[in-house]
Coordinates of C-alpha atoms in Angstrom, one line a residue:
A1 CA 8.5 15.4 -20.0
L2 CA 11.4 17.8 -20.0
P3 CA 13.1 18.3 -16.7
P4 CA 13.4 22.4 -16.8
D5 CA 17.1 22.7 -15.7
Y6 CA 18.0 20.3 -18.7
A7 CA 15.0 21.1 -20.8
Y8 CA 17.1 23.4 -23.9
I9 CA 19.9 21.6 -23.8
I10 CA 18.1 17.7 -24.2
E11 CA 16.2 19.4 -26.7
E12 CA 19.4 20.2 -28.7
L13 CA 20.5 17.5 -28.6
L14 CA 17.2 15.5 -29.3
F15 CA 16.6 17.6 -32.9
K16 CA 20.4 17.6 -33.9
D17 CA 21.1 17.9 -37.7
T18 CA 22.8 15.3 -39.0
I19 CA 23.1 17.2 -42.5
M20 CA 24.2 20.2 -41.6
S21 CA 28.1 19.3 -40.1
N22 CA 28.9 22.9 -39.2
K23 CA 27.0 22.4 -36.2
E24 CA 29.3 19.4 -34.5
H25 CA 31.4 22.3 -32.9
Y26 CA 28.6 23.0 -31.3
Y27 CA 26.9 19.8 -30.5
D28 CA 30.2 19.0 -29.2
K29 CA 30.7 22.8 -27.2
I30 CA 27.4 21.4 -25.8
I31 CA 28.4 18.0 -24.3
N32 CA 32.1 19.4 -23.2
T33 CA 30.2 22.5 -21.1
V34 CA 28.6 19.7 -19.3
I35 CA 31.3 17.5 -18.3
S36 CA 33.5 20.4 -17.4
L37 CA 30.7 21.5 -14.7
N38 CA 30.5 18.0 -13.4
R39 CA 26.8 17.1 -14.2
G40 CA 27.1 14.6 -16.6
K41 CA 25.5 11.6 -14.4
Q42 CA 22.6 14.2 -13.8
L43 CA 22.2 15.0 -17.2
I44 CA 21.8 11.2 -18.2
A45 CA 19.7 10.8 -15.2
A46 CA 17.4 13.7 -16.7
F47 CA 17.5 12.1 -20.1
A48 CA 16.6 8.8 -18.3
H49 CA 13.3 10.2 -17.0
V50 CA 12.6 12.2 -20.7
I51 CA 12.4 8.2 -22.0
Q52 CA 11.1 6.5 -19.6
R53 CA 8.2 9.3 -19.0
L54 CA 7.6 9.5 -23.0
V55 CA 7.3 5.6 -23.2
V56 CA 5.2 4.5 -20.3
D57 CA 1.8 6.0 -21.0
H58 CA 0.0 4.8 -17.9
I59 CA 1.3 2.9 -14.7
H60 CA -0.9 1.5 -12.0
V61 CA 0.4 1.4 -8.3
V62 CA -1.5 -2.5 -7.1
G63 CA -0.5 -1.4 -3.3
D64 CA 0.7 -0.8 -0.2
I65 CA 3.1 1.9 -0.7
Y66 CA 3.7 2.2 2.8
D67 CA 5.7 0.1 5.5
R68 CA 7.5 -1.6 3.0
G69 CA 10.7 -0.4 2.8
P70 CA 12.1 3.1 4.7
Y71 CA 10.3 6.1 2.6
P72 CA 7.3 6.0 1.1
D73 CA 7.4 9.5 1.6
K74 CA 10.0 10.3 -1.6
I75 CA 7.5 7.7 -3.3
I76 CA 4.8 9.5 -3.3
D77 CA 6.7 12.5 -4.2
T78 CA 7.9 11.3 -6.9
L79 CA 4.5 9.6 -8.2
M80 CA 2.7 13.0 -7.5
D81 CA 5.4 14.5 -9.9
G82 CA 5.2 12.0 -12.8
H83 CA 3.3 10.0 -14.8
E84 CA -0.6 9.5 -15.5
L85 CA -0.7 7.0 -13.2
D86 CA -3.8 5.1 -10.3
I87 CA -3.4 3.1 -7.4
Q88 CA -5.3 0.2 -5.9
W89 CA -5.0 0.4 -2.1
G90 CA -3.3 -2.2 -0.3
N91 CA -3.2 -2.7 3.2
H92 CA -1.1 -0.9 4.6
D93 CA -2.2 2.1 2.6
V94 CA -5.2 1.9 4.2
L95 CA -3.7 1.7 7.5
W96 CA -1.9 5.2 7.6
M97 CA -5.3 6.5 5.4
G98 CA -7.0 5.3 8.5
A99 CA -4.3 7.3 11.1
A100 CA -4.6 10.2 9.1
S101 CA -8.4 10.1 9.6
G102 CA -8.7 10.2 13.2
S103 CA -8.4 6.3 13.7
A104 CA -6.3 5.7 17.6
A105 CA -6.5 1.7 16.6
C106 CA -4.9 2.4 13.0
M107 CA -2.4 4.8 14.5
A108 CA -1.3 2.6 17.6
N109 CA -0.5 0.2 14.8
V110 CA 1.5 2.5 12.5
I111 CA 3.5 3.5 15.3
R112 CA 4.0 -0.2 16.1
I113 CA 5.6 -1.0 12.5
S114 CA 7.2 1.6 11.9
A115 CA 9.0 0.7 16.0
R116 CA 9.4 -2.6 14.9
Y117 CA 11.6 -2.1 11.6
D118 CA 13.4 0.3 13.3
N119 CA 11.9 3.4 10.7
L120 CA 10.2 5.7 12.6
E121 CA 12.2 7.8 11.0
I122 CA 9.0 8.4 8.9
I123 CA 6.6 9.6 11.3
E124 CA 9.4 12.2 12.9
D125 CA 11.4 13.3 10.2
A126 CA 9.2 12.7 7.0
Y127 CA 5.7 14.0 8.9
G128 CA 6.7 16.3 11.5
I129 CA 4.7 14.4 14.3
S130 CA 6.3 14.3 17.2
L131 CA 6.6 10.6 19.2
R132 CA 8.6 12.1 22.7
P133 CA 5.1 11.9 24.0
L134 CA 5.0 7.9 23.7
M135 CA 9.0 7.8 24.6
T136 CA 8.2 9.5 27.6
F137 CA 5.5 7.3 29.5
S138 CA 7.5 4.8 27.7
E139 CA 10.7 5.8 30.0
M140 CA 8.4 6.0 33.1
V141 CA 6.4 3.6 32.8
Y142 CA 8.3 1.0 31.7
P143 CA 11.5 1.1 33.8
E144 CA 12.7 -2.4 33.7
D145 CA 14.2 -3.7 30.5
R146 CA 11.7 -6.7 30.2
Y147 CA 10.8 -5.9 26.6
E148 CA 13.3 -8.8 24.0
P149 CA 10.2 -9.6 22.3
F150 CA 9.8 -6.2 21.4
L151 CA 13.3 -5.4 20.0
P152 CA 13.7 -4.0 16.5
K153 CA 14.9 -5.2 13.2
V154 CA 17.3 -3.3 12.6
N155 CA 18.9 -3.8 9.1
P156 CA 22.2 -4.6 8.7
D157 CA 22.5 -3.7 4.7
S158 CA 22.1 0.3 6.8
D159 CA 24.5 3.0 6.7
D160 CA 23.2 4.4 9.7
E161 CA 24.9 4.2 12.8
I162 CA 21.9 2.6 15.7
Y163 CA 23.7 2.9 19.4
Q164 CA 22.2 0.0 22.3
E165 CA 20.6 2.2 23.8
E166 CA 18.9 4.1 20.8
I167 CA 17.4 -0.1 20.4
R168 CA 16.3 -0.1 24.1
Q169 CA 14.2 3.3 23.4
I170 CA 12.9 1.8 20.0
A171 CA 12.0 -1.6 22.1
K172 CA 10.4 0.1 25.2
M173 CA 8.1 2.5 23.0
N174 CA 7.7 -1.0 20.4
Q175 CA 5.9 -2.7 23.8
A176 CA 4.0 0.3 25.6
I177 CA 2.0 1.2 21.4
S178 CA 1.6 -2.2 21.5
I179 CA -0.5 -2.3 24.4
I180 CA -2.0 0.6 24.5
Q181 CA -2.7 -0.8 20.6
F182 CA -4.6 -3.8 22.0
K183 CA -6.8 -2.3 24.7
L184 CA -7.7 0.4 21.8
E185 CA -8.2 -2.6 19.1
G186 CA -10.6 -4.3 22.1
A187 CA -12.7 -1.3 22.5
I188 CA -13.9 -1.5 18.7
I189 CA -14.6 -5.3 18.7
K190 CA -16.8 -4.5 21.6
R191 CA -18.3 -2.7 19.8
H192 CA -18.8 -4.5 16.7
P193 CA -20.3 -7.7 17.6
E194 CA -20.9 -8.3 13.5
F195 CA -17.3 -8.2 13.2
E196 CA -16.8 -11.6 15.4
M197 CA -13.6 -11.1 16.0
E198 CA -13.6 -12.4 20.1
A199 CA -11.0 -14.6 19.2
S200 CA -8.7 -11.4 19.4
L201 CA -9.9 -11.0 22.6
L202 CA -6.5 -11.7 24.8
L203 CA -6.0 -9.1 27.2
D204 CA -8.4 -10.3 29.6
K205 CA -7.3 -14.3 28.8
I206 CA -4.1 -13.7 30.8
N207 CA -3.4 -14.9 34.0
H208 CA -0.5 -12.6 35.8
D209 CA 0.0 -14.7 38.3
E210 CA 0.7 -18.6 36.5
G211 CA 2.5 -15.5 34.0
T212 CA 0.5 -17.1 30.9
V213 CA -2.3 -16.7 28.7
T214 CA -5.7 -19.1 27.6
I215 CA -6.0 -19.5 23.1
D216 CA -8.3 -21.2 21.9
G217 CA -8.5 -23.1 25.5
K218 CA -5.0 -24.3 25.7
V219 CA -2.6 -22.5 28.3
Y220 CA 0.9 -21.2 26.7
P221 CA 3.2 -19.6 29.1
L222 CA 4.5 -15.8 28.3
R223 CA 8.0 -14.6 26.7
C224 CA 7.4 -11.8 28.3
D225 CA 4.7 -11.6 31.7
Y226 CA 5.4 -7.3 32.3
F227 CA 1.8 -5.3 31.9
P228 CA 2.2 -2.7 33.9
T229 CA -0.7 -0.7 32.7
I230 CA -3.0 -3.7 32.9
D231 CA -6.0 -3.9 34.8
P232 CA -6.9 -7.3 36.0
N233 CA -10.5 -6.6 36.4
D234 CA -11.2 -4.0 33.2
P235 CA -8.1 -5.2 31.2
Y236 CA -8.9 -3.1 27.8
A237 CA -9.4 0.4 30.0
L238 CA -7.0 2.8 28.7
T239 CA -4.8 4.5 32.3
E240 CA -4.9 8.2 32.0
E241 CA -1.6 8.3 30.9
E242 CA -2.5 6.1 27.6
K243 CA -5.1 8.1 27.2
L244 CA -3.0 11.2 27.3
V245 CA -0.2 9.7 24.7
V246 CA -3.2 9.0 22.3
N247 CA -4.1 12.6 22.4
R248 CA -1.0 14.0 21.9
L249 CA 0.0 11.4 19.1
M250 CA -3.2 11.9 17.7
E251 CA -3.0 15.2 17.3
G252 CA 0.1 15.1 15.6
F253 CA -1.6 12.8 12.9
L254 CA -4.1 15.2 12.5
N255 CA -2.1 18.1 11.8
S256 CA 1.1 17.1 9.5
E257 CA 0.0 18.7 6.4
R258 CA 2.4 16.0 4.4
L259 CA 1.4 13.2 5.7
H260 CA -2.7 14.9 4.4
K261 CA -0.9 16.0 1.6
H262 CA -0.1 12.3 0.4
V263 CA -2.9 10.9 1.4
Q264 CA -5.0 13.6 0.2
F265 CA -2.9 12.0 -3.2
L266 CA -4.5 9.0 -2.5
Y267 CA -7.5 9.2 -2.1
N268 CA -7.4 11.6 -5.6
K269 CA -6.1 8.9 -7.6
G270 CA -7.0 5.9 -5.5
S271 CA -9.7 3.3 -5.3
L272 CA -9.9 -0.4 -4.3
Y273 CA -10.6 -1.8 -6.8
L274 CA -10.4 -0.8 -10.6
K275 CA -11.6 -2.0 -14.2
Y276 CA -9.4 -0.9 -16.7
N277 CA -10.1 -2.3 -20.2
D278 CA -11.1 -5.0 -19.2
N279 CA -9.5 -5.9 -16.6
L280 CA -10.1 -5.9 -12.4
L281 CA -7.0 -4.5 -10.6
F282 CA -7.1 -5.5 -6.7
H283 CA -4.4 -5.7 -3.7
G284 CA -5.6 -8.6 -1.5
C285 CA -8.9 -10.4 -2.8
V286 CA -12.8 -10.1 -3.1
P287 CA -13.6 -13.0 0.4
I288 CA -15.6 -15.5 -0.2
N289 CA -16.8 -18.6 1.7
D290 CA -15.3 -22.3 1.2
D291 CA -18.3 -22.8 -1.0
L292 CA -16.8 -20.4 -3.8
T293 CA -19.9 -18.1 -2.4
F294 CA -19.2 -14.4 -1.8
M295 CA -18.7 -14.0 1.9
E296 CA -21.5 -11.9 3.5
M297 CA -20.5 -8.4 5.7
I298 CA -22.9 -6.7 7.8
I299 CA -22.6 -2.9 7.8
H300 CA -24.9 -0.9 9.8
N301 CA -27.5 -3.1 9.3
K302 CA -27.5 -4.2 6.3
K303 CA -25.3 -7.0 4.5
Y304 CA -23.2 -6.7 1.4
K305 CA -20.9 -9.1 -0.6
G306 CA -19.1 -9.0 -3.6
K307 CA -19.0 -5.6 -5.7
A308 CA -21.3 -4.1 -3.4
L309 CA -19.1 -5.2 -0.2
L310 CA -15.6 -3.9 -1.7
D311 CA -17.7 0.1 -3.0
E312 CA -19.4 0.2 0.2
Y313 CA -15.7 -0.2 2.2
E314 CA -14.6 2.5 -0.1
D315 CA -16.9 4.7 0.2
I316 CA -16.9 4.5 4.2
L317 CA -13.0 5.1 3.4
R318 CA -13.7 8.3 1.9
K319 CA -16.5 9.1 4.4
G320 CA -13.9 8.5 7.5
Y321 CA -11.5 10.5 6.4
L322 CA -13.7 13.3 5.2
N323 CA -15.2 13.7 8.9
R324 CA -12.0 13.2 10.1
E325 CA -12.5 16.9 12.4
A326 CA -15.9 14.8 14.2
G327 CA -14.0 13.6 16.7
S328 CA -15.5 10.3 18.6
D329 CA -18.7 10.5 16.5
N330 CA -16.4 9.6 13.2
N331 CA -16.0 6.1 14.6
R332 CA -18.9 5.1 12.8
Y333 CA -16.8 5.2 9.9
L334 CA -13.5 4.3 11.4
D335 CA -14.1 1.3 13.0
Y336 CA -14.8 -0.4 9.8
V337 CA -12.0 1.4 8.1
W338 CA -9.9 -0.4 11.0
Y339 CA -11.5 -3.5 9.8
Q340 CA -10.1 -3.6 6.6
W341 CA -6.4 -3.8 8.4
E342 CA -7.4 -7.4 10.2
G343 CA -10.7 -8.4 9.8
K344 CA -12.2 -11.8 8.1
A345 CA -15.0 -10.1 5.3
S346 CA -11.7 -7.4 4.5
S347 CA -10.8 -7.5 1.0
L348 CA -7.7 -6.7 2.2
F349 CA -7.0 -8.7 5.1
G350 CA -8.2 -11.5 3.7
K351 CA -7.1 -14.4 6.7
D352 CA -9.6 -15.2 9.6
K353 CA -7.3 -13.0 12.3
M354 CA -4.5 -11.3 13.0
T355 CA -2.0 -12.9 15.5
T356 CA -0.1 -10.0 16.6
F357 CA -0.4 -10.7 20.4
E358 CA 0.7 -13.9 20.1
R359 CA 4.0 -12.8 17.3
L360 CA 4.8 -11.0 20.7
Y361 CA 4.4 -12.9 23.5
V362 CA 3.8 -17.1 22.9
E363 CA 6.7 -18.5 21.8
D364 CA 4.7 -22.1 20.3
K365 CA 4.4 -20.8 16.3
A366 CA 1.7 -23.3 16.0
T367 CA -0.5 -19.8 17.6
H368 CA 0.6 -17.7 15.4
F369 CA -0.3 -19.7 12.0
E370 CA -3.0 -17.5 9.9
H371 CA -5.5 -18.6 7.5
K372 CA -6.1 -17.6 4.6
N373 CA -9.4 -16.9 2.9
A374 CA -10.4 -19.5 0.2
Y375 CA -9.8 -16.9 -2.1
Y376 CA -6.2 -18.0 -1.8
K377 CA -6.3 -21.9 -1.7
Q378 CA -8.8 -21.0 -5.5
R379 CA -7.2 -18.6 -7.2
H380 CA -6.2 -21.1 -9.5
N381 CA -9.5 -21.9 -9.9
I382 CA -10.8 -20.2 -13.5
E383 CA -14.3 -21.3 -12.9
L384 CA -13.8 -18.3 -9.7
C385 CA -12.1 -16.3 -11.7
N386 CA -14.6 -15.9 -14.3
M387 CA -16.9 -15.3 -11.9
I388 CA -15.7 -12.4 -9.9
L389 CA -15.3 -11.2 -13.3
T390 CA -19.0 -11.3 -13.4
E391 CA -19.5 -9.9 -11.0
F392 CA -17.7 -6.7 -11.4
G393 CA -19.5 -6.3 -15.1
L394 CA -16.5 -7.6 -16.9
D395 CA -16.5 -9.8 -19.7
P396 CA -14.9 -13.1 -18.3
Y397 CA -13.5 -13.9 -21.7
K398 CA -11.6 -11.3 -22.1
G399 CA -11.0 -10.0 -18.2
H400 CA -7.8 -10.8 -16.5
I401 CA -7.8 -10.7 -12.8
I402 CA -4.5 -8.7 -12.1
N403 CA -3.6 -9.0 -7.8
G404 CA -1.2 -7.7 -5.3
H405 CA -0.9 -8.4 -1.7
T406 CA 0.6 -11.7 -1.4
P407 CA 4.4 -11.8 -2.8
V408 CA 4.7 -15.4 -5.5
K409 CA 7.6 -17.3 -4.2
E410 CA 9.0 -18.5 -7.7
N411 CA 12.4 -19.5 -6.5
R412 CA 10.3 -22.0 -5.0
G413 CA 8.5 -22.9 -7.9
E414 CA 5.4 -20.2 -7.4
N415 CA 4.3 -19.2 -10.5
P416 CA 2.5 -15.7 -10.5
L417 CA 0.2 -17.1 -13.3
K418 CA -3.0 -18.4 -12.1
A419 CA -5.8 -20.1 -13.5
N420 CA -3.9 -20.3 -17.4
G421 CA -3.5 -16.6 -17.0
K422 CA -7.0 -15.9 -16.2
L423 CA -5.3 -14.2 -13.0
I424 CA -2.0 -12.5 -12.8
V425 CA 0.0 -12.3 -9.3
I426 CA 2.2 -9.1 -9.7
D427 CA 3.8 -8.7 -6.9
G428 CA 7.8 -10.7 -6.3
G429 CA 9.4 -8.6 -4.2
F430 CA 10.2 -5.1 -4.7
S431 CA 10.7 -4.5 -0.9
K432 CA 14.1 -5.3 -0.5
A433 CA 13.1 -7.1 2.4
Y434 CA 10.9 -9.8 0.8
Q435 CA 13.4 -10.6 -1.9
A436 CA 14.9 -13.3 -0.1
T437 CA 11.8 -14.9 0.4
T438 CA 11.2 -14.5 -3.3
G439 CA 14.2 -14.7 -5.3
L440 CA 13.2 -11.4 -7.2
A441 CA 13.1 -7.8 -7.3
G442 CA 9.4 -7.6 -7.7
Y443 CA 7.3 -7.9 -11.7
T444 CA 6.3 -5.3 -14.1
L445 CA 2.9 -6.3 -15.9
L446 CA 3.2 -4.5 -19.2
Y447 CA 0.3 -4.0 -21.4
N448 CA -0.2 -2.9 -24.9
S449 CA -2.4 -3.2 -28.4
F450 CA -0.4 -6.5 -28.5
G451 CA -1.3 -7.7 -25.5
M452 CA 0.2 -8.9 -22.0
Q453 CA 4.0 -9.2 -20.9
L454 CA 5.1 -9.9 -17.4
V455 CA 8.8 -8.9 -16.7
S456 CA 10.0 -10.1 -13.4
H457 CA 13.4 -8.0 -12.6
Q458 CA 16.4 -9.0 -10.0
P459 CA 17.5 -7.2 -7.3
F460 CA 19.6 -4.2 -7.6
T461 CA 23.5 -4.8 -5.9
S462 CA 25.4 -2.3 -6.0
V463 CA 26.3 0.9 -8.7
K464 CA 29.1 -0.9 -10.0
D465 CA 28.0 -4.5 -10.6
A466 CA 25.3 -2.8 -12.5
L467 CA 28.1 -0.9 -14.7
V468 CA 30.5 -3.7 -15.1
N469 CA 28.0 -6.9 -15.8
E470 CA 24.8 -4.9 -16.5
S471 CA 22.7 -6.4 -13.9
D472 CA 20.2 -3.7 -13.4
I473 CA 18.8 -4.4 -16.7
V474 CA 18.5 -8.0 -16.2
S475 CA 14.5 -9.1 -17.1
T476 CA 12.4 -12.4 -17.7
R477 CA 9.9 -11.9 -19.9
R478 CA 6.9 -13.5 -20.3
I479 CA 3.7 -13.7 -23.1
V480 CA 0.5 -14.0 -21.0
D481 CA -1.8 -12.6 -23.3
K482 CA -0.9 -12.4 -26.8
E483 CA -3.6 -10.0 -29.1
L484 CA -5.0 -11.8 -32.5
E485 CA -5.8 -8.8 -33.7
R486 CA -3.7 -5.4 -32.4
K487 CA -5.9 -3.9 -29.9
T488 CA -7.1 -0.4 -31.4
V489 CA -7.1 2.7 -29.0
R490 CA -10.5 2.7 -29.8
E491 CA -11.2 -0.1 -28.0
T492 CA -10.4 1.0 -24.7
D493 CA -11.2 2.9 -22.2
V494 CA -9.2 6.1 -22.9
G495 CA -10.9 5.9 -26.3
Q496 CA -14.4 5.5 -25.3
R497 CA -13.9 8.6 -23.2
L498 CA -13.2 10.6 -26.7
A499 CA -15.2 8.9 -28.9
E500 CA -17.7 10.7 -26.2
Q501 CA -16.3 13.3 -26.6
V502 CA -15.9 13.9 -30.2
N503 CA -19.9 13.0 -30.2
D504 CA -20.4 15.8 -27.5
L505 CA -18.3 18.1 -29.6
Q506 CA -20.3 17.1 -32.4
A507 CA -23.9 17.5 -31.1
L508 CA -22.8 21.1 -30.7
L509 CA -21.4 21.6 -34.0
A510 CA -24.8 20.5 -35.1
A511 CA -26.6 22.8 -33.2
Y512 CA -24.5 25.8 -34.1
Y513 CA -25.2 25.0 -37.7
D514 CA -29.1 24.9 -37.0
G515 CA -29.2 27.8 -35.0
R516 CA -30.4 26.4 -32.2
L517 CA -26.6 27.7 -30.5
V518 CA -26.2 31.6 -31.1
E519 CA -22.8 32.5 -31.2
K520 CA -21.8 34.5 -27.8
V521 CA -20.6 38.6 -29.6
S522 CA -17.7 39.9 -27.2
K523 CA -18.2 43.5 -26.7

């Protein structure tokens, strides 16, 4: 746990001898030397890091490391260098995992979202993937400045200076990749009628002469009617230039060493759900119907629901990545990987459809609405929570559901504790973009032998505010579940594994003493 640069100093100060007073000069000399070398901040940070490592035994990350801020790569580097942990994949994590697996549709979504939120640096600088093919294509094919719906959301608090020409370039790239995305997704939807996503096929509903689009039988004017790459007779066909751009970008995603280092970490440490100490952790939902039965999904001509559905999804996600060099043959898995991003029976999406096209091209906000899965309306229902815990082989009287994905708007009176504390939503706006909506800077769920506590954090404002007002340590704790008798290590999942190891060792010893196991004599 000790950082190498300060290990000796920290060891000396940790084991300070208060009895032998003649060492005070020695300890003072250590501190004064650190100060004289202008390394005081670094030493304090090193101490804080050690305390953090020793206090926290295990970390659960309940999804969405990617797309929630500017530096997901640094977050993963920190996680890789730190604690014992596990990750329950979020929909944005799976989107990047799909892009790294060779899914062109996932890749197009990754680039579009990064362009939309002025975060293309994560692709180019962090992962070394060149976006020049897309930039050149967008300047060549979209010469007219008709890109208003595609303007990036620039962070007003950012210290980075952004020029008008750069905003113009990003908007054109966003416009170009959005159309490519809709074409790629349209091809997937047509290949899989079992996805039941025909309502998302809108490129063939555009009236190019009138500048309108028909959605659910109603005609709407388009905010932008400029579609230079769409053939009205074959709207979902990629142009030769678009195919070239997709192939060049895909090469970058498939060959980025640092991206694959991070994605492999997500696969090694992650899963769609986790059963841990009688609790069920997952990012989104377990898809259900309005009558509170588990929603079915057909995968490779076989029906799945409940736990079996999530198990099949995870198997597909892993096979999609393992077969990433297989090219179009990998569509057998990659189409379902993309489905995790916006399919109605996806445990990560949990809505009837994604209205990306409508939000970009249609002013009427009624078309932007996405209906959530019944799970989100009913997760306050104790019977539903018990049904889900039972489905996953957990005791409904002891277990909890730990849920992420949907930020809790606590400033509007929403409670993160549902179903009398049976379900806990721990997404409280850790990402700065959500803090105005939630009124918080996120939740941490603490679990030890005494029970569970939910801690809500206040947003970080500035270093000065943190030092003067101690605002960075202001948090609110609430008891979620208190153990009547303290849980012992033996009762935990780790304790059960230790007990199994003890039994195995005792069996080996017994075999040795009985002569069934002969000691090897080294020559």
